[in-house]
Tab-separated table of C-alpha atoms in Angstrom:
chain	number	residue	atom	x	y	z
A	20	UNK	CA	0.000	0.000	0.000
A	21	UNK	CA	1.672	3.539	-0.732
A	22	UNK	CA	1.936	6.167	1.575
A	23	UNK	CA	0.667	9.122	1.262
A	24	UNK	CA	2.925	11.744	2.294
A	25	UNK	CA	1.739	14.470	5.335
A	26	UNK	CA	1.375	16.460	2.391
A	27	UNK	CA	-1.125	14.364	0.311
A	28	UNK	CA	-3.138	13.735	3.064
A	29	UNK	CA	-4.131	17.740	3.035
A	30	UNK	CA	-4.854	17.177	-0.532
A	31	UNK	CA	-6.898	15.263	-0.351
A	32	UNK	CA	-8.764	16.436	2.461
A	33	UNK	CA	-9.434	19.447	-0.187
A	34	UNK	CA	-10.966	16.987	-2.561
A	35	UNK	CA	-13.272	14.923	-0.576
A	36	UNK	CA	-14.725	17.141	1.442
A	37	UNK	CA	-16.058	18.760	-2.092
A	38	UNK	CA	-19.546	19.915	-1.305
A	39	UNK	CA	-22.321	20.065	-3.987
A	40	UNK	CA	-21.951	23.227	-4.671
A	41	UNK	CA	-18.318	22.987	-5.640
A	42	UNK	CA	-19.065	19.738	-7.842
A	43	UNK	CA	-21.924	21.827	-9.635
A	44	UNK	CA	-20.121	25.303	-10.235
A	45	UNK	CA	-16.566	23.795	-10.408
A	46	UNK	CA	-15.604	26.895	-12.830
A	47	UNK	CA	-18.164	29.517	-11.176
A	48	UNK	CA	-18.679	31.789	-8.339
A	49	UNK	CA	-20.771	29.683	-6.601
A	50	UNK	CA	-22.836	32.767	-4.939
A	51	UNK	CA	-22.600	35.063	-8.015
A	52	UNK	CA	-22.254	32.761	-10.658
A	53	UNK	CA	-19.392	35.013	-12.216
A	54	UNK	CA	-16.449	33.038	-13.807
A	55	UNK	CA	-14.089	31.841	-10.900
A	56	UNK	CA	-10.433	32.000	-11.849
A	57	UNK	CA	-9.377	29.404	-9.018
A	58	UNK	CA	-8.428	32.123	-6.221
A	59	UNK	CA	-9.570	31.978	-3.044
A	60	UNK	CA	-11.891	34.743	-3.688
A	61	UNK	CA	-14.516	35.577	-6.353
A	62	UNK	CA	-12.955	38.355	-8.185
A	63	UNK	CA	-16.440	39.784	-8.876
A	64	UNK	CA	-18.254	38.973	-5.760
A	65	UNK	CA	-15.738	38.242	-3.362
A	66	UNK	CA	-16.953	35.541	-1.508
A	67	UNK	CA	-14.492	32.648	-0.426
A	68	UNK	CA	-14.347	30.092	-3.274
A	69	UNK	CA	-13.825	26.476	-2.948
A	70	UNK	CA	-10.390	25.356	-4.643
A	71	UNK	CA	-10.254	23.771	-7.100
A	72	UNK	CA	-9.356	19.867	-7.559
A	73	UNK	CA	-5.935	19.305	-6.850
A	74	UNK	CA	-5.148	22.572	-6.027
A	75	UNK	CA	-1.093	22.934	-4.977
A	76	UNK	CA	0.587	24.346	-2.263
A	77	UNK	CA	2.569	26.790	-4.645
A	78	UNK	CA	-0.915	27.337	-6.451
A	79	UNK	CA	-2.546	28.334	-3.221
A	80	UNK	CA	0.006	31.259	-2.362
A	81	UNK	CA	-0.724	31.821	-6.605
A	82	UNK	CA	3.337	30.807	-6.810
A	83	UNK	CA	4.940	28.849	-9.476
A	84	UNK	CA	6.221	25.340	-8.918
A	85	UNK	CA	9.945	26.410	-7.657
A	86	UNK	CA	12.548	25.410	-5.682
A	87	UNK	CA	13.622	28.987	-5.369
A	88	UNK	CA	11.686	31.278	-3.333
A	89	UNK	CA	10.988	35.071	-2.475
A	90	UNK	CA	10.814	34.904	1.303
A	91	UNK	CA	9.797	38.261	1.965
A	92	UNK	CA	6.841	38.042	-0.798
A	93	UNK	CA	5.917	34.745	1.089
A	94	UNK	CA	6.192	35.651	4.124
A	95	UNK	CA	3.872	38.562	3.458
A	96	UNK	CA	1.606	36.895	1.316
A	97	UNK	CA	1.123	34.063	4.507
A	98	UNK	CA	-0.236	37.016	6.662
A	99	UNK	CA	-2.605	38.597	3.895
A	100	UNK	CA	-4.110	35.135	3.382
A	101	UNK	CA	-4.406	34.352	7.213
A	102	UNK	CA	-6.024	37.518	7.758
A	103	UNK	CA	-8.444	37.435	5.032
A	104	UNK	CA	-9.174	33.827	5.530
A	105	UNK	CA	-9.917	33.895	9.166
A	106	UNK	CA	-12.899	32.195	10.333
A	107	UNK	CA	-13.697	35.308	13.000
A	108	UNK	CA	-14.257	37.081	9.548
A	109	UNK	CA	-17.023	34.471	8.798
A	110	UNK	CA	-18.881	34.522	11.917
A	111	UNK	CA	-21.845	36.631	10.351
A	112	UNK	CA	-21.996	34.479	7.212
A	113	UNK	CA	-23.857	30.971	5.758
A	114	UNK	CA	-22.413	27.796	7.312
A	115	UNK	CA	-21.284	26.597	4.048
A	116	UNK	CA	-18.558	30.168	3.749
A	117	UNK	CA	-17.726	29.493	7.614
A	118	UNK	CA	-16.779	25.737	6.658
A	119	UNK	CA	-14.800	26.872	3.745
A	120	UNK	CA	-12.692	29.368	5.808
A	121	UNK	CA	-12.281	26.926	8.690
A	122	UNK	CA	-10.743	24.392	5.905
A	123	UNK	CA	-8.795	26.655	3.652
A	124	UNK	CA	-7.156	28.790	7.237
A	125	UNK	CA	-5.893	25.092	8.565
A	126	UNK	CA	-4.735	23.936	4.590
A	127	UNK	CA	-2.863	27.559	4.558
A	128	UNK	CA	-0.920	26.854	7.872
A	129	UNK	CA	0.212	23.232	5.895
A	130	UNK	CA	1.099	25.168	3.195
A	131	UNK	CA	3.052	27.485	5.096
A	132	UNK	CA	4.691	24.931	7.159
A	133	UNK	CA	5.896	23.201	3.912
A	134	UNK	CA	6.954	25.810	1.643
A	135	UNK	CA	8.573	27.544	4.130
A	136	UNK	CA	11.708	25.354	4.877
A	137	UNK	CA	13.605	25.074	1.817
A	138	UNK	CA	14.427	21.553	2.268
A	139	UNK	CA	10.737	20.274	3.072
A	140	UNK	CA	10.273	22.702	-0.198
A	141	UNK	CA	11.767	20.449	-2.220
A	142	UNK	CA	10.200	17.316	-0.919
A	143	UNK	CA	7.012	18.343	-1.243
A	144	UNK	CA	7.553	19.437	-5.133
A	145	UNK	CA	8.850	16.149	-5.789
A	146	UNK	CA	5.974	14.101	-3.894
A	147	UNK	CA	3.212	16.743	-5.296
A	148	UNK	CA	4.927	15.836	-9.399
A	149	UNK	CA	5.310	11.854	-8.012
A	150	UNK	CA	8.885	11.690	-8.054
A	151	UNK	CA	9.036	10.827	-4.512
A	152	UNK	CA	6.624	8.516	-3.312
A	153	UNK	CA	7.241	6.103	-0.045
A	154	UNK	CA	6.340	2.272	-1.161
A	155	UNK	CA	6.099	2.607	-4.665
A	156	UNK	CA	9.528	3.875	-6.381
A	157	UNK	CA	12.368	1.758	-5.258
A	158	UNK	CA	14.256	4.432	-3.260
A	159	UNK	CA	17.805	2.807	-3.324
A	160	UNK	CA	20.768	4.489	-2.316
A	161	UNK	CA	24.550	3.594	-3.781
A	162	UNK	CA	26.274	0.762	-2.675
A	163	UNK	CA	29.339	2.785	-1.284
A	164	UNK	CA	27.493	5.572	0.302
A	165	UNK	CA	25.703	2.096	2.302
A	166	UNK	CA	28.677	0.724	2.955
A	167	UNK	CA	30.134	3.704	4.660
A	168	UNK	CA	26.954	4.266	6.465
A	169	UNK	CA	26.864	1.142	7.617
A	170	UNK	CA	30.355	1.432	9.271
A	171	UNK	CA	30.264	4.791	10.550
A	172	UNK	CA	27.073	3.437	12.481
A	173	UNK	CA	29.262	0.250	13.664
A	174	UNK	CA	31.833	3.015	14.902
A	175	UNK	CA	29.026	4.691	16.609
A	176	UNK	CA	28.159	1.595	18.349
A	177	UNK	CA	31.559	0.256	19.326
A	178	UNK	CA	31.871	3.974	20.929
A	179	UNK	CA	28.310	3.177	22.986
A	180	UNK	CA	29.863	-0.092	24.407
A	181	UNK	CA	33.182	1.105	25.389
A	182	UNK	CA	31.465	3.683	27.095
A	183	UNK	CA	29.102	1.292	28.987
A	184	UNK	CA	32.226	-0.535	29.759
A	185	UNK	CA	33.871	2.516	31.142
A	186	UNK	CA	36.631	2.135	28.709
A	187	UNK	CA	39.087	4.183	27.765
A	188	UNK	CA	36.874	6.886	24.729
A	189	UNK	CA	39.390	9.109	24.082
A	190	UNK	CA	40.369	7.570	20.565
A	191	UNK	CA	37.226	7.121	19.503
A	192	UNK	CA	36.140	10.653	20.650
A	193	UNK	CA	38.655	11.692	18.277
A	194	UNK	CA	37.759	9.113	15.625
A	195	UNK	CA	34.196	10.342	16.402
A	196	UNK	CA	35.189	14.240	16.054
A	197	UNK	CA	36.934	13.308	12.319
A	198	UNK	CA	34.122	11.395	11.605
A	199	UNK	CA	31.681	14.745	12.413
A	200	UNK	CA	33.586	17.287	10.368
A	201	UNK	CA	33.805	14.506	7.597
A	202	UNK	CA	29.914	14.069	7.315
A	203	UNK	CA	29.442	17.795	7.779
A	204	UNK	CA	31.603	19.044	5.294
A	205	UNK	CA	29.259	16.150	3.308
A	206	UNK	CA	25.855	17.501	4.451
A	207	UNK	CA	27.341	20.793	2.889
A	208	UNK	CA	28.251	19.352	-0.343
A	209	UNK	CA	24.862	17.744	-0.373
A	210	UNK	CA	23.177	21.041	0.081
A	211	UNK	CA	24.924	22.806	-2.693
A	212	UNK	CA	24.193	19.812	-4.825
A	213	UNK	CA	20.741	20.359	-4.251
A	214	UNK	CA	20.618	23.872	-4.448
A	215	UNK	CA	22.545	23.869	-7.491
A	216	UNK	CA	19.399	21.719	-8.765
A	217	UNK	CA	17.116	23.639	-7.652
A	218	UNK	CA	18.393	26.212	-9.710
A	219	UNK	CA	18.298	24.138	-12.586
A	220	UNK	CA	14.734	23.533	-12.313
A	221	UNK	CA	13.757	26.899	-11.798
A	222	UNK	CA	15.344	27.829	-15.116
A	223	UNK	CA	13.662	25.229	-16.604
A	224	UNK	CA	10.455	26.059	-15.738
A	225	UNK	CA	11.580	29.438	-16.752
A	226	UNK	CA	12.403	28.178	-20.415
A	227	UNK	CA	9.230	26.339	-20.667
A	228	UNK	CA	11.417	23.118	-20.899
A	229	UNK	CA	10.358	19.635	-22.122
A	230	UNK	CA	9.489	16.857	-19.619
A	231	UNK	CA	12.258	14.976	-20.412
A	232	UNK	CA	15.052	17.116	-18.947
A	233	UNK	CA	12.399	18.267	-16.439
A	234	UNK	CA	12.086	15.053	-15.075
A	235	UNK	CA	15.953	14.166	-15.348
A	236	UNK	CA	16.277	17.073	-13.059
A	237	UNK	CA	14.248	16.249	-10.607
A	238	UNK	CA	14.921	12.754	-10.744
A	239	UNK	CA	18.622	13.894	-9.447
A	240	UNK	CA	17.052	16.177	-6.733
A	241	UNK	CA	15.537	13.029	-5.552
A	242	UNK	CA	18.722	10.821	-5.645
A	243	UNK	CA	20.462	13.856	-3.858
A	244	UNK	CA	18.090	14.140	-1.111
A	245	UNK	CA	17.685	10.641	-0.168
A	246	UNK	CA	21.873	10.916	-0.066
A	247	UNK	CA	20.977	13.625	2.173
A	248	UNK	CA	18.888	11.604	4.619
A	249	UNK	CA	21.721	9.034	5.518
A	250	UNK	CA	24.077	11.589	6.061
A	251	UNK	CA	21.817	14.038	7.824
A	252	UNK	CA	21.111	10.654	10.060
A	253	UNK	CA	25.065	10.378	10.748
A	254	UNK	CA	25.918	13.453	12.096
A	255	UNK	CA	23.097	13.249	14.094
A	256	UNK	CA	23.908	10.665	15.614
A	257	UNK	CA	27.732	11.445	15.961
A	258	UNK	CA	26.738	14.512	17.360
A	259	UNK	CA	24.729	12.601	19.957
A	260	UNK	CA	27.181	10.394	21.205
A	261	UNK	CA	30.150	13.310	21.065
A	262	UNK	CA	27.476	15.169	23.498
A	263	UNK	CA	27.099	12.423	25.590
A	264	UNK	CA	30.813	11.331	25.324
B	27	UNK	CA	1.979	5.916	17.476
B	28	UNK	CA	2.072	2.594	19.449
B	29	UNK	CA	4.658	-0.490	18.546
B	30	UNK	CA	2.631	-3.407	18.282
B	31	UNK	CA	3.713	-6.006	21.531
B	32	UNK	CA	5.097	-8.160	18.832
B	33	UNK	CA	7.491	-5.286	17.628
B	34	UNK	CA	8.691	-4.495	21.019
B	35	UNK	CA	9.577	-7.953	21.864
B	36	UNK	CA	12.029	-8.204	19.035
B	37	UNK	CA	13.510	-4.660	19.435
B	38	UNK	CA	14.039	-5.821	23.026
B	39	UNK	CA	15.058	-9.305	22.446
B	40	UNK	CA	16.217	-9.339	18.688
B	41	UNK	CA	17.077	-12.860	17.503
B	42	UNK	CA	20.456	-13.896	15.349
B	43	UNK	CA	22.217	-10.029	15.964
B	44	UNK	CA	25.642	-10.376	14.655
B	45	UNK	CA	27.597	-10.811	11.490
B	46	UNK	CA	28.909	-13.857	9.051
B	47	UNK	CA	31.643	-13.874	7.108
B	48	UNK	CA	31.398	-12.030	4.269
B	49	UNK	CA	33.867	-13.835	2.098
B	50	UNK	CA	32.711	-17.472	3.020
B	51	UNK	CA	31.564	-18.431	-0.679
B	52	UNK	CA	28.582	-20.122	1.817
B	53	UNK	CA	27.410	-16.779	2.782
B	54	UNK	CA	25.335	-14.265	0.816
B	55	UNK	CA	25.302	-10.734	1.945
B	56	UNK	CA	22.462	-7.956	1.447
B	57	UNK	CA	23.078	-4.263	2.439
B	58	UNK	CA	20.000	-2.149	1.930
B	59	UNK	CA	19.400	0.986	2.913
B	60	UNK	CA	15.689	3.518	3.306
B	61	UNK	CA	16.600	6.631	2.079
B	62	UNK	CA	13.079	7.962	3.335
B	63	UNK	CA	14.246	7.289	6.801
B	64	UNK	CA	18.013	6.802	6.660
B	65	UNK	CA	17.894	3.109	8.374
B	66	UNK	CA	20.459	0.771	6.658
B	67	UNK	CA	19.802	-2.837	7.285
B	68	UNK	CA	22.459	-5.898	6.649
B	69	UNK	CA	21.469	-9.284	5.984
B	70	UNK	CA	23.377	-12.608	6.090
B	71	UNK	CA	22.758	-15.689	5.320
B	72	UNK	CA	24.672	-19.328	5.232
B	73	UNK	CA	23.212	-21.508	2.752
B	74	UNK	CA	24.012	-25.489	2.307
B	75	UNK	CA	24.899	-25.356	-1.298
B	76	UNK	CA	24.115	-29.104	-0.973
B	77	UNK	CA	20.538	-28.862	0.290
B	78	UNK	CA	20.010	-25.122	-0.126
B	79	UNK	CA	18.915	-25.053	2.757
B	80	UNK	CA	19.655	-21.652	4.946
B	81	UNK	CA	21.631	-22.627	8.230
B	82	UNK	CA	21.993	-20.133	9.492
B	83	UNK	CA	21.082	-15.884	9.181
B	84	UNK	CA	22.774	-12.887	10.686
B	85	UNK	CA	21.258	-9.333	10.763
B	86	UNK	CA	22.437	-5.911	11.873
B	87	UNK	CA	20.209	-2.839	11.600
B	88	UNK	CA	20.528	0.598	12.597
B	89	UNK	CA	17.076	2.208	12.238
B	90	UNK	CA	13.938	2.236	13.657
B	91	UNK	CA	12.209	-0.310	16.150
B	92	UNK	CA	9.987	-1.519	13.033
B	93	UNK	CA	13.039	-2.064	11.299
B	94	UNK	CA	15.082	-3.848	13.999
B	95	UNK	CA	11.972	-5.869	14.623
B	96	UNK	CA	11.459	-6.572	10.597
B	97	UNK	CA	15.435	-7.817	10.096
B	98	UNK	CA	15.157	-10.112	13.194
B	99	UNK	CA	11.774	-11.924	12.169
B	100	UNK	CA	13.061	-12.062	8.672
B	101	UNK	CA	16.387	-14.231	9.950
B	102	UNK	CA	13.866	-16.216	12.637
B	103	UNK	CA	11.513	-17.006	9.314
B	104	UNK	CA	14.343	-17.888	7.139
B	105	UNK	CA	16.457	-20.416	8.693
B	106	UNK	CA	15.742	-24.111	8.158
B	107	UNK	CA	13.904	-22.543	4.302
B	108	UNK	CA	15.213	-23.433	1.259
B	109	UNK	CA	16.724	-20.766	-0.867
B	110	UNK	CA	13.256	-20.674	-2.549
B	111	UNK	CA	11.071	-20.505	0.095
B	112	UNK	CA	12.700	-17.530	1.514
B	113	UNK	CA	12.547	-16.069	-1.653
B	114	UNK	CA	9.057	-16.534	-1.519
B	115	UNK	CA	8.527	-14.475	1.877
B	116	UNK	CA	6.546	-10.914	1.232
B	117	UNK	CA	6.515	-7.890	2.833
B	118	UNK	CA	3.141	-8.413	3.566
B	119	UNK	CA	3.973	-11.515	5.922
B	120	UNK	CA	6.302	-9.618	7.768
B	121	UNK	CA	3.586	-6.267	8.207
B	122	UNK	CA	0.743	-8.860	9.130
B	123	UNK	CA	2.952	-10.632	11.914
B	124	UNK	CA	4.152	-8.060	13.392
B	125	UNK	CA	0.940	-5.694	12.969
B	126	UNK	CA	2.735	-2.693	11.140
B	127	UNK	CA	0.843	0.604	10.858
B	128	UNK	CA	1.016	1.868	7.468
B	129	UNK	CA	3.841	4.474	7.957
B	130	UNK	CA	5.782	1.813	9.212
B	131	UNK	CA	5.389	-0.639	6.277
B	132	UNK	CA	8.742	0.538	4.095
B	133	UNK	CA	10.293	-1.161	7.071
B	134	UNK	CA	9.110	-4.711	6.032
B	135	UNK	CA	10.105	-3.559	1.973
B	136	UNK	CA	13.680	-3.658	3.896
B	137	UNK	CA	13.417	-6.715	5.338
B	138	UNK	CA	11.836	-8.735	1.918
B	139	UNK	CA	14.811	-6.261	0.121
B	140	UNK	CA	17.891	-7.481	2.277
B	141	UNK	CA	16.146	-11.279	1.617
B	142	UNK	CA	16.337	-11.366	-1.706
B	143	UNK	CA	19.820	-8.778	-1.923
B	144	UNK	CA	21.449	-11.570	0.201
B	145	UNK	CA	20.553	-14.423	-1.635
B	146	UNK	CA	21.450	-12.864	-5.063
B	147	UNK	CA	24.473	-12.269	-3.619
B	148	UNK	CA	24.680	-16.287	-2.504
B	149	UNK	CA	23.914	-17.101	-5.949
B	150	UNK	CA	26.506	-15.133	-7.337
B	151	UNK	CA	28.997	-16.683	-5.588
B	152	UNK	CA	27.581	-20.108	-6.086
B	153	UNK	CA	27.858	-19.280	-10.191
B	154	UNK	CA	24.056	-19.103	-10.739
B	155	UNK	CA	22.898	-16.505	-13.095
B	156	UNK	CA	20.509	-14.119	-12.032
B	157	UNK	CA	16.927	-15.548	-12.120
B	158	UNK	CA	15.239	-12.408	-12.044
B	159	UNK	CA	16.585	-8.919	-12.434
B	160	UNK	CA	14.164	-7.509	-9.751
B	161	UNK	CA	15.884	-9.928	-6.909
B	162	UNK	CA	19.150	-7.848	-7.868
B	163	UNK	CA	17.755	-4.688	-7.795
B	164	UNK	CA	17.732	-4.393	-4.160
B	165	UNK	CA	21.504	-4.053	-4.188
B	166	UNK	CA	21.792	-1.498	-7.201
């Protein structure tokens, strides 16, 4: 069975808790009856709309699909939408407006959450376009790179023993401390990897690009971040037993 | 989210925890690894090449308790099988057993994974071709 990611699940709240009126007047106000353009408001009315099917996270800050992103613009645009989404606004309107803001102010805190982090960013781009998807795609990771995650964590546990034996740590606190700067300094590399990507795919999108080299860009963001994840695990954990050292 | 009982008894009292040796042409290794999580899982078996039967299984996992508890029913389910019987154990059996919750089933893809990438691995060193190209693609 594949997972759906946190992210999905919001989704696809959105689409099944579609009410009549949004299945009848999918491309209309559904108060005025003017033509809805897919914004949260009606642009003649202004009453909140219901989104439309498979509505994005980018879509609902009205963003394009990139990695790159204008913080300040974001951040800005998060507080417009919270205000004017707010259920206290809704309090003197029908049930069915007071429902929609209720849905679409808890959605918008997702959204936020996920776009805001740069690295959570890119996940969710990648599980939204079904690049990443736990379950289904084999997610396998390079021989070597599981090799030497497999051994750092068997130094990592031969440090936890001769600790619990009251050993003598002070070689492997330094074999530890090499080990840390080594899988930083790789964590680093990762993240200019990715960013350099990231780039990539923004000027694609940019060019109006073909799928093709779309999707041989973000296939490589994917290999990259699950890279990431090991590594991000190991210096985690050194750092953990180097605190507790 | 709760472990199942069944999962905590095995990530407090995993069976077979240890290692084989790797260049024993008798024993066929599988390293796989969840990049969703970061958990890296090694598998080892010794196979009779007489009987093909599997004598004997190693694991070592650092991940999750799912995980840990996945690797150690895998070696408790595949010793005393034949080559193809293990071959023949699913994800599924493992997520049923041991109850999984649906986040935790990629833990159980692991365990079936690090099966199949240790007995390709046997294989190889017994001089079989590859019966399938999906049993190898666990360890590319």
């Amino acid at each position: 069975m594949p997972q759906a990611g946190q992210h999905e699940h919001s989704i696809e709240r959105m689409s099944v808790t579609q009410t009549q009126a949004e299945r009848t007047a999918a491309s209309q106000c559904w108060s005025c009856k003017a033509l809805a353009r897919g914004g949260h408001f009606c642009v003649s009315c202004g009453k909140i709309q219901p989104l439309p099917r498979g509505t994005d996270y980018f879509a609902f800050f009205g963003l394009p699909q990139k990695v790159g992103l204008d913080e300040g613009a974001f951040e800005e645009r998060f507080h417009k939408l919270s205000w004017k989404l707010h259920p206290d606004n809704f309090v003197r309107t029908g049930e069915y407006e007071r429902s929609l803001s209720l849905e679409r102010s808890s959605e918008l805190n997702d959204a936020y959450r996920t776009l805001r982090d740069p690295l959570s960013r890119v996940e969710y781009l990648l599980e939204h376009l079904g690049i990443r998807k736990e379950g289904t795609t084999k997610q396998q990771a390079p021989p070597e790179l599981l090799e030497e995650v497999f051994e750092l964590n068997e130094s990592l546990d031969e440090l936890r023993e001769a600790k619990a034996e009251g050993g003598d740590t002070a070689n492997m606190r330094e074999r530890l401390a090499a080990a840390e700067k080594n899988f930083q300094q790789k964590l680093d590399e990762v993240d200019a990897e990715l960013a350099g990507l990231g780039r990539e795919w923004d000027a694609a999108l940019d060019a109006k690009a073909d799928d093709a080299p779309k999707k041989a860009v973000l296939a490589r963001m994917n290999e990259v971040l699950n890279r990431r994840s090991y590594i991000r695990n190991l210096v985690f954990g050194v750092q953990k037993e180097l605190a507790e050292a | 989210m709760a472990y199942s009982d069944k999962v905590v008894e095995h990530y407090k009292n995993p069976r077979n925890v240890g290692s084989l040796d790797k260049n024993d042409p008798a024993v066929g290794t599988g390293l796989v690894g969840a990049p969703e999580c970061g958990d890296v899982m090694k598998l080892q078996m010794k196979v009779n090449p007489e009987t093909r039967v599997i004598e004997e299984a190693k694991f070592k996992t650092f991940g999750c308790g799912s995980a840990i508890a996945s690797s150690s029913l895998a070696t408790e389910w595949v010793k005393g099988k034949t080559v193809e019987e293990a071959l023949s154990i699913k994800n599924t059996d493992i997520v049923r057993e041991l109850a999984l919750p649906p986040v935790k089933i990629h833990c159980s893809v692991l365990a079936e994974d690090a099966i199949k990438a240790a007995l390709s691995d046997w294989k190889k060193k017994q001089g079989e071709a590859e019966a399938k190209p999906a049993e190898a693609a666990a360890r590319h």
